[in-house]
Coordinates of C-alpha atoms in Angstrom, one line a residue:
M6 CA -117.7 156.0 41.7
L7 CA -119.1 159.4 42.7
E8 CA -119.6 158.1 46.3
L9 CA -116.0 157.0 46.5
R10 CA -115.0 160.5 45.3
R11 CA -117.2 162.2 47.9
R12 CA -115.4 160.1 50.5
G13 CA -112.0 161.5 49.4
L14 CA -110.6 158.3 47.9
P15 CA -108.0 159.2 45.2
M16 CA -108.8 159.1 41.6
P17 CA -108.1 161.4 38.5
P18 CA -110.5 164.2 37.7
Y19 CA -114.0 162.5 37.2
N20 CA -116.8 163.3 35.0
P21 CA -120.3 162.0 36.0
I22 CA -121.2 161.0 32.5
F23 CA -117.8 160.1 30.9
G24 CA -116.0 158.9 34.0
H25 CA -112.3 159.0 33.4
L26 CA -112.4 158.6 29.6
A27 CA -111.5 162.2 29.0
F28 CA -108.6 162.0 31.4
C29 CA -107.4 158.7 29.9
A30 CA -107.6 160.3 26.4
K31 CA -105.4 163.2 27.7
V32 CA -102.9 160.9 29.2
T33 CA -102.5 158.6 26.2
A34 CA -102.6 161.5 23.6
G35 CA -98.9 161.9 23.9
I36 CA -97.9 158.3 23.3
P37 CA -98.2 156.1 20.3
G38 CA -101.6 154.3 19.7
D39 CA -100.0 150.9 20.0
A40 CA -98.4 151.4 23.4
H41 CA -99.2 148.8 26.0
P42 CA -102.2 149.6 28.4
N43 CA -99.8 149.0 31.3
Y44 CA -98.5 152.6 30.7
L45 CA -101.8 154.1 31.8
P46 CA -101.3 153.9 35.6
Y47 CA -97.6 154.7 35.2
L48 CA -98.4 157.9 33.2
T49 CA -101.2 158.8 35.5
R50 CA -98.9 158.7 38.5
R51 CA -96.3 160.9 36.7
L52 CA -98.9 163.5 35.8
L53 CA -100.8 163.3 39.2
P54 CA -98.2 162.2 41.8
E55 CA -100.5 163.4 44.6
L56 CA -102.9 160.5 43.8
G57 CA -100.4 158.1 45.5
P58 CA -99.9 154.4 44.6
V59 CA -103.4 153.3 45.1
F60 CA -106.3 154.9 43.1
Y61 CA -109.5 154.3 41.2
I62 CA -109.9 154.7 37.4
D63 CA -113.2 154.3 35.4
T64 CA -112.9 153.3 31.7
W65 CA -116.5 152.2 31.2
P66 CA -117.9 151.3 28.6
F67 CA -114.6 150.5 27.0
G68 CA -113.2 148.8 30.0
P69 CA -114.0 147.9 33.6
Q70 CA -114.0 150.2 36.6
M71 CA -110.6 149.5 38.2
L72 CA -108.7 149.9 41.4
Y73 CA -105.0 150.3 40.6
V74 CA -102.7 149.0 43.4
G75 CA -99.1 150.0 43.4
A76 CA -97.9 149.9 47.0
V77 CA -95.9 147.0 48.4
E78 CA -98.0 146.5 51.6
S79 CA -101.3 146.9 49.7
L80 CA -100.3 144.4 47.1
H81 CA -99.2 142.0 49.9
Q82 CA -102.8 142.2 51.2
M83 CA -104.5 141.2 47.9
T84 CA -102.0 138.5 46.9
Q85 CA -100.8 136.9 50.0
E86 CA -102.8 137.8 53.1
H87 CA -106.2 137.5 51.3
P88 CA -105.5 136.2 47.8
L89 CA -108.2 137.5 45.5
G90 CA -109.4 135.3 42.7
K91 CA -108.7 136.1 39.1
Y92 CA -110.9 138.7 37.4
H93 CA -113.9 137.2 35.8
A94 CA -113.1 138.4 32.3
M95 CA -109.9 136.2 32.2
K96 CA -112.0 133.0 31.8
P97 CA -113.7 133.9 28.6
F98 CA -110.5 135.5 27.2
L99 CA -108.6 132.3 27.7
K100 CA -111.4 129.9 27.0
P101 CA -110.6 129.6 23.2
I102 CA -107.2 128.3 24.2
T103 CA -107.8 126.3 27.4
D104 CA -111.5 125.5 27.2
G105 CA -111.9 127.2 30.6
L106 CA -109.9 124.5 32.4
D107 CA -106.6 126.3 33.0
I108 CA -104.9 126.8 36.3
V109 CA -104.9 130.7 35.8
T110 CA -108.7 130.9 36.1
M111 CA -109.5 127.9 38.2
E112 CA -110.5 128.6 41.8
G113 CA -110.8 126.7 45.1
A114 CA -110.1 123.0 45.5
E115 CA -110.0 122.5 41.7
W116 CA -107.2 125.0 41.3
K117 CA -105.3 123.6 44.3
T118 CA -105.5 120.0 42.9
W119 CA -104.3 120.8 39.4
R120 CA -101.7 123.3 40.5
G121 CA -100.3 120.7 42.8
I122 CA -100.2 118.1 40.0
F123 CA -98.2 120.4 37.8
N124 CA -95.9 122.0 40.4
P125 CA -93.3 119.2 40.5
G126 CA -92.5 119.6 36.7
F127 CA -91.7 123.3 37.3
S128 CA -89.5 122.8 40.4
T129 CA -86.0 124.1 40.2
G130 CA -84.4 120.7 40.8
H131 CA -86.4 119.1 38.0
L132 CA -85.8 121.9 35.5
M133 CA -82.0 121.6 35.9
T134 CA -82.4 118.1 34.4
L135 CA -83.8 119.6 31.2
T136 CA -80.9 121.9 30.4
T137 CA -79.6 119.8 27.6
G138 CA -82.9 120.1 25.6
I139 CA -82.9 123.9 26.2
I140 CA -79.3 124.1 25.0
E141 CA -80.1 122.2 21.8
E142 CA -83.0 124.5 20.9
T143 CA -80.8 127.5 21.7
L144 CA -78.1 126.2 19.3
K145 CA -80.7 126.2 16.5
F146 CA -81.4 129.8 17.4
C147 CA -77.6 130.5 17.3
D148 CA -77.5 129.0 13.8
I149 CA -80.3 131.3 12.7
L150 CA -78.5 134.4 14.1
R151 CA -75.4 133.4 12.1
E152 CA -77.4 133.3 9.0
H153 CA -78.8 136.8 9.7
A154 CA -75.3 138.1 10.5
D155 CA -74.0 136.7 7.2
S156 CA -76.8 138.2 5.2
K157 CA -76.5 141.5 7.0
I158 CA -80.3 142.0 6.8
V159 CA -82.6 143.9 9.2
F160 CA -84.9 141.5 10.9
R161 CA -87.4 141.5 13.8
M162 CA -86.0 139.8 16.8
K163 CA -89.4 138.9 18.2
D164 CA -90.1 136.5 15.4
L165 CA -87.0 134.6 16.2
T166 CA -87.4 134.6 19.9
D167 CA -91.1 133.5 19.6
N168 CA -90.0 130.4 17.8
L169 CA -87.2 129.7 20.2
A170 CA -89.3 130.0 23.3
M171 CA -92.0 127.9 21.7
D172 CA -89.5 125.1 20.8
V173 CA -88.2 125.2 24.4
I174 CA -91.7 124.9 25.9
G175 CA -92.4 122.0 23.5
R176 CA -89.4 120.2 24.7
V177 CA -89.8 120.7 28.5
A178 CA -93.6 120.6 28.8
L179 CA -94.5 118.0 26.2
G180 CA -91.3 116.3 25.5
V181 CA -91.5 116.8 21.8
E182 CA -89.4 118.7 19.2
L183 CA -91.8 121.2 17.6
D184 CA -89.0 122.6 15.4
C185 CA -90.9 125.7 14.6
Q186 CA -87.7 127.7 14.3
R187 CA -87.1 125.8 11.0
R188 CA -90.5 124.8 9.7
P189 CA -94.2 125.2 10.1
N190 CA -95.9 123.2 12.9
A191 CA -99.6 122.5 13.2
L192 CA -99.8 123.0 16.9
V193 CA -97.8 126.3 16.9
D194 CA -99.7 127.7 13.8
G195 CA -103.0 126.9 15.4
L196 CA -102.1 128.6 18.6
R197 CA -100.7 131.8 17.0
S198 CA -103.9 132.1 14.9
Q199 CA -106.0 131.6 18.0
V200 CA -104.1 134.3 19.9
R201 CA -104.6 136.8 17.0
W202 CA -108.3 136.3 17.3
L203 CA -108.6 136.6 21.1
T204 CA -110.4 139.7 22.7
F205 CA -110.8 140.9 26.2
G206 CA -114.1 142.4 25.2
A207 CA -112.8 146.0 25.4
D208 CA -112.2 146.8 21.7
V209 CA -113.4 150.2 20.6
N210 CA -114.0 148.9 17.0
P211 CA -117.4 147.1 17.2
F212 CA -116.6 144.8 14.3
K213 CA -113.5 143.6 15.9
R214 CA -115.2 143.3 19.3
Y215 CA -118.2 141.3 17.9
N216 CA -116.6 139.7 14.8
P217 CA -119.0 137.0 13.7
L218 CA -116.1 134.9 12.3
R219 CA -114.4 134.6 15.6
P220 CA -116.3 131.6 17.0
L221 CA -115.7 129.7 13.7
V222 CA -111.9 130.5 13.7
H223 CA -111.6 129.5 17.3
W224 CA -113.4 126.2 16.7
Y225 CA -111.0 125.4 13.8
N226 CA -107.9 126.3 15.6
A227 CA -108.9 124.4 18.7
R228 CA -109.3 121.3 16.7
R229 CA -105.9 121.7 15.1
M230 CA -104.3 122.1 18.5
D231 CA -106.2 119.3 20.2
R232 CA -105.5 116.9 17.5
Y233 CA -101.8 117.4 17.8
I234 CA -101.6 117.4 21.7
A235 CA -104.1 114.4 22.0
H236 CA -101.7 112.2 19.9
E237 CA -98.8 112.9 22.3
L238 CA -100.9 112.5 25.4
D239 CA -102.5 109.3 24.3
H240 CA -99.1 107.8 23.7
R241 CA -97.9 108.7 27.2
I242 CA -101.2 107.4 28.9
A243 CA -100.9 104.2 27.0
E244 CA -97.3 103.8 28.4
Y245 CA -98.6 104.1 31.9
Q246 CA -101.5 101.7 31.3
D247 CA -98.9 99.1 29.8
A248 CA -97.2 97.4 32.7
A249 CA -94.3 96.4 30.4
S250 CA -93.6 100.1 29.6
I251 CA -94.4 101.7 32.9
D252 CA -90.8 101.8 34.2
Q253 CA -89.6 103.4 31.0
A254 CA -92.5 105.9 31.1
K255 CA -91.6 107.0 34.6
K256 CA -88.1 107.8 33.5
S257 CA -89.4 110.4 31.0
R258 CA -88.6 114.0 32.3
S259 CA -91.1 116.3 30.6
I260 CA -93.5 118.3 32.7
I261 CA -96.5 116.4 31.4
D262 CA -94.9 113.1 32.3
L263 CA -94.3 114.3 35.9
A264 CA -97.9 115.6 36.0
L265 CA -99.1 112.2 34.9
S266 CA -97.0 110.5 37.5
A267 CA -98.4 112.9 40.2
Y268 CA -101.9 112.3 39.0
T269 CA -101.7 108.5 39.2
K270 CA -100.1 108.6 42.6
E271 CA -102.8 110.9 43.9
N272 CA -105.6 108.8 42.4
G273 CA -104.3 105.4 43.0
G274 CA -103.6 104.7 39.4
L275 CA -104.9 105.9 36.0
K276 CA -107.6 103.3 35.3
G277 CA -111.0 104.9 34.8
A278 CA -109.4 108.4 35.1
S279 CA -107.5 108.8 31.9
K280 CA -110.2 110.9 30.2
T281 CA -110.1 113.4 33.1
F282 CA -106.4 113.7 33.0
R283 CA -106.4 113.9 29.2
K284 CA -108.9 116.8 29.2
F285 CA -107.2 118.9 31.9
A286 CA -103.7 118.2 30.7
M287 CA -104.5 119.3 27.1
S288 CA -105.8 122.6 28.6
Q289 CA -102.6 123.1 30.7
I290 CA -100.3 122.4 27.8
K291 CA -102.0 125.0 25.6
L292 CA -101.8 127.4 28.5
F293 CA -98.1 126.8 28.9
L294 CA -97.4 127.2 25.2
F295 CA -99.4 130.5 25.1
S296 CA -98.2 132.2 28.3
G297 CA -94.8 130.6 28.6
H298 CA -93.5 131.4 25.2
D299 CA -94.8 134.9 24.7
T300 CA -93.6 136.4 27.9
T301 CA -90.1 134.8 27.8
S302 CA -89.8 135.8 24.2
S303 CA -90.5 139.5 24.9
S304 CA -88.1 139.4 27.8
I305 CA -85.3 138.0 25.7
C306 CA -85.8 140.8 23.2
Y307 CA -85.5 143.4 25.9
I308 CA -82.3 141.7 27.2
Y309 CA -80.7 142.2 23.8
Y310 CA -82.2 145.7 23.5
I311 CA -80.9 147.0 26.8
L312 CA -77.5 145.3 26.7
S313 CA -76.8 146.9 23.3
K314 CA -77.3 150.2 25.0
H315 CA -75.1 149.4 28.0
P316 CA -71.8 147.9 26.7
R317 CA -70.2 148.0 30.2
V318 CA -72.9 145.7 31.5
L319 CA -72.6 143.5 28.5
Q320 CA -68.8 143.1 29.0
Q321 CA -69.3 142.3 32.7
V322 CA -71.8 139.6 31.8
A323 CA -69.5 138.1 29.2
N324 CA -66.6 138.2 31.8
E325 CA -68.7 136.3 34.3
H326 CA -69.4 133.6 31.6
D327 CA -65.8 133.3 30.8
Q328 CA -64.8 133.0 34.5
I329 CA -67.5 130.4 35.5
L330 CA -68.1 128.4 32.3
G331 CA -65.0 128.8 30.1
S332 CA -64.0 131.2 27.4
D333 CA -66.2 130.0 24.5
Q334 CA -69.5 128.5 23.5
E335 CA -68.3 124.9 23.2
A336 CA -66.6 125.1 26.7
S337 CA -69.8 126.6 28.2
I338 CA -72.0 123.8 26.7
S339 CA -69.6 121.1 28.1
A340 CA -69.5 122.7 31.5
I341 CA -73.3 123.1 31.8
N342 CA -74.0 119.6 30.5
A343 CA -71.6 118.2 33.1
T344 CA -72.8 120.4 35.9
P345 CA -76.0 122.2 35.3
A346 CA -75.8 123.8 38.8
L347 CA -73.1 126.1 37.3
L348 CA -76.0 128.2 36.0
N349 CA -76.7 129.1 39.6
Q350 CA -73.2 130.7 39.9
L351 CA -73.9 133.6 37.6
P352 CA -75.0 136.4 40.0
Y353 CA -74.3 139.3 37.6
T354 CA -76.2 137.6 34.7
V355 CA -79.2 137.1 37.0
A356 CA -78.9 140.7 38.1
A357 CA -79.0 141.9 34.5
I358 CA -82.1 139.7 33.9
K359 CA -83.8 141.0 37.0
E360 CA -83.1 144.6 36.1
T361 CA -84.4 144.0 32.6
L362 CA -87.6 142.5 34.0
R363 CA -87.9 145.5 36.4
L364 CA -87.8 148.0 33.6
Y365 CA -89.9 145.9 31.1
P366 CA -92.2 143.5 33.0
A367 CA -94.0 141.2 30.7
V368 CA -97.4 140.8 32.5
S369 CA -99.7 142.3 35.1
S370 CA -102.2 140.6 37.2
V371 CA -106.0 141.4 37.4
R372 CA -108.0 140.2 40.3
A373 CA -111.7 140.3 41.2
G374 CA -112.8 142.5 44.1
E375 CA -114.9 141.0 46.8
P376 CA -117.7 142.3 49.1
N377 CA -116.5 143.4 52.5
F378 CA -112.8 143.2 51.4
H379 CA -111.0 146.5 51.6
I380 CA -107.4 147.3 50.6
T381 CA -105.5 149.7 53.0
D382 CA -102.9 152.0 51.7
D383 CA -99.8 153.4 53.5
A384 CA -101.9 156.4 54.7
G385 CA -104.5 154.1 56.4
R386 CA -107.2 154.8 53.7
R387 CA -109.5 151.8 53.1
F388 CA -110.4 151.1 49.5
P389 CA -113.6 149.0 48.7
T390 CA -112.9 146.3 46.1
D391 CA -116.4 144.9 45.4
G392 CA -117.3 145.3 41.8
F393 CA -113.9 146.4 40.7
M394 CA -111.1 144.9 38.7
V395 CA -108.2 145.1 41.1
W396 CA -105.1 145.7 39.0
A397 CA -101.6 144.7 40.2
N398 CA -99.6 146.4 37.5
P399 CA -95.8 146.1 38.1
Q400 CA -94.8 148.9 35.5
P401 CA -95.4 151.8 37.9
I402 CA -94.1 150.2 41.1
H403 CA -91.0 149.0 39.2
R404 CA -90.2 152.7 38.4
D405 CA -91.3 154.2 41.6
P406 CA -88.5 156.2 43.2
A407 CA -90.0 155.5 46.6
Y408 CA -88.8 151.9 46.2
W409 CA -86.0 152.2 43.6
P410 CA -83.3 154.9 43.8
R411 CA -82.4 156.1 40.3
A412 CA -85.5 154.3 39.2
E413 CA -85.3 154.9 35.5
E414 CA -81.6 153.8 35.2
F415 CA -80.5 150.2 34.2
L416 CA -78.4 149.2 37.2
P417 CA -77.8 145.5 37.6
E418 CA -75.6 146.5 40.5
R419 CA -78.6 147.2 42.7
W420 CA -79.1 143.4 42.9
M421 CA -75.5 142.8 44.1
V422 CA -75.2 145.3 46.9
R423 CA -75.5 144.7 50.7
A424 CA -78.8 144.9 52.3
D425 CA -78.0 148.2 54.0
D426 CA -77.1 149.9 50.7
P427 CA -79.6 152.4 49.6
L428 CA -79.7 150.8 46.1
H429 CA -80.8 147.4 47.6
P430 CA -84.3 146.5 46.4
V431 CA -87.2 146.8 48.8
K432 CA -88.6 143.5 49.6
G433 CA -91.8 142.9 47.6
A434 CA -91.2 145.8 45.1
W435 CA -90.0 143.5 42.3
R436 CA -93.1 141.7 40.9
P437 CA -92.7 140.4 37.3
F438 CA -94.0 137.0 38.4
E439 CA -96.2 138.2 41.3
F440 CA -96.3 136.8 44.8
G441 CA -98.6 134.4 46.7
P442 CA -100.2 131.1 45.9
R443 CA -101.3 132.5 42.5
N444 CA -97.8 133.5 41.3
C445 CA -96.5 132.4 37.9
I446 CA -95.8 128.6 37.9
G447 CA -93.3 129.0 35.2
Q448 CA -91.0 131.6 36.7
E449 CA -88.1 129.2 37.4
L450 CA -88.3 127.9 33.8
A451 CA -88.3 131.5 32.4
M452 CA -85.1 132.4 34.4
L453 CA -83.4 129.2 33.4
E454 CA -84.2 129.8 29.7
M455 CA -82.9 133.4 29.8
K456 CA -79.6 132.3 31.5
I457 CA -78.9 129.6 29.0
I458 CA -79.8 131.9 26.1
M459 CA -77.5 134.7 27.4
V460 CA -74.6 132.2 28.0
L461 CA -74.8 130.9 24.4
T462 CA -75.3 134.2 22.6
V463 CA -74.0 137.4 24.3
R464 CA -70.3 136.6 23.7
T465 CA -70.8 135.4 20.1
F466 CA -73.4 137.9 18.7
H467 CA -73.8 141.6 19.0
V468 CA -77.4 142.7 18.5
T469 CA -78.2 146.3 17.6
A470 CA -81.6 147.8 17.5
V471 CA -82.0 149.8 14.2
Y472 CA -85.1 151.9 14.8
D473 CA -83.5 155.0 13.2
E474 CA -82.9 152.9 10.1
V475 CA -86.4 151.6 9.7
D476 CA -88.5 154.5 10.9
G477 CA -90.2 156.3 8.1
R478 CA -88.7 153.9 5.5
D479 CA -92.2 152.8 4.4
G480 CA -93.6 156.4 4.8
S481 CA -95.4 155.4 8.0
G482 CA -94.2 158.4 9.9
K483 CA -92.9 156.4 12.9
K484 CA -89.8 158.4 13.3
G485 CA -89.9 160.1 16.8
R486 CA -92.5 157.8 18.3
N487 CA -91.7 157.0 21.9
V488 CA -92.9 156.6 25.4
C489 CA -91.1 158.8 27.9
G490 CA -88.1 159.0 25.4
E491 CA -88.1 155.1 24.9
R492 CA -88.3 154.2 21.3
G493 CA -88.4 150.5 22.2
Y494 CA -91.6 151.0 24.3
Q495 CA -93.8 148.0 25.1
I496 CA -96.8 147.2 22.8
Q497 CA -99.5 144.5 22.6
R498 CA -98.3 141.6 24.6
A499 CA -95.4 143.6 26.2
Q500 CA -92.8 143.1 23.4
P501 CA -90.6 145.9 22.1
S502 CA -92.3 148.3 19.5
D503 CA -92.2 146.9 16.0
D504 CA -91.0 143.6 17.4
L505 CA -87.4 145.0 17.8
P506 CA -86.0 145.6 14.3
C507 CA -82.3 144.9 14.5
R508 CA -79.1 143.7 12.9
V509 CA -76.7 141.1 14.3
Q510 CA -73.0 140.8 14.0
I511 CA -70.7 138.0 15.0
V512 CA -68.3 139.2 17.7

């Protein structure tokens, strides 16, 4: 790092012994302790704009040495021109969930094969055939919102959206009704416990970092999840091996069934290969449940949070739904079931979703640097990547005035203007799902879910965040906590702080 500093490559003030730890402590001292790490490069750029959008930061021994990349052209180099592999720490992080066989951390031919097998299930055309199941799960969510409206209680929206998103993933990925919105489910309970015990290996607390109970908890939860998924998979594999059932099996529309069909086609049948498919498919299902439900759940929370603060936008979204789908929920359901493609005729709704994801992106991407691979910034400087975690974090670039006029404002209209309008988004600057071959496989599903949920809820329910009401109620002293004036700042897995305490009213 000292050599890079001597070469004039940008980084915050550096200490030869403590690296950038003192600087990081200074930057984060003014924000709550539970704020998401994605704020670090964003706040660094606000404090030191002269660094530019690409710079090094050293958090050893509590984290890796990093190269943060926040320029469109530089990101294009590492995700599309020369796609870097996933950072090595991702595999042990996800292994308790996926056994190390997931398409996030696979590389090379193995990744290409399994990504290709699962791609058809996530295609836009196929997902449109699954709208009825998503609607049915969303209607359960609506019933629960009505119960909360009747009781007038304060509740945490993230609890509800977690369950909704999990039920949706269960329907579209595995073809089962998990029904965790209403009752406990062994698969869901096991996954949630597993997630609580995950670690990226950067915890300051040594007991948390090296907790001796973690391997036992992971083993127990893995058995619970695998037992549930294996039962469903074995049923589908048996259908494909039974000639009398194969035509009916092929008619099933879940993602796992399409993957099974693609696998048998590629391998000339399933005989002798069912164990291989079973092993890899179980890992992907757990990955989809983990990553697919959590990110979408957080995004739904932020849609409600930000629409409640922008009634003009909320009204415009509602007007669009009335115009395209009919004036009430029943009319909308009938219209979508008859013609799912109507969901593609909601440009302002999509604009509101995209603008929410711009301000509150749910994930970032960490890649592994390579020998002899350099990233070039807009000034022509070449940044070595070997030995560094290369961090494509959308939080700073999504709020960078160089790409986004009025960057801190919620303006869905920027997605509706002509290409020559100053508000029009710069190509490549919106990155909630990343770009390139390693982009998010579930992005079309996430967008479809959010559109359906908005259609069925925003005209019926008014959600209001009640941070002022709950802050300090328990003597915790939370009143006044914010990040850059935002009380609903992102925490943990990018959800709103305190899981969005709110009330709901029926419109």
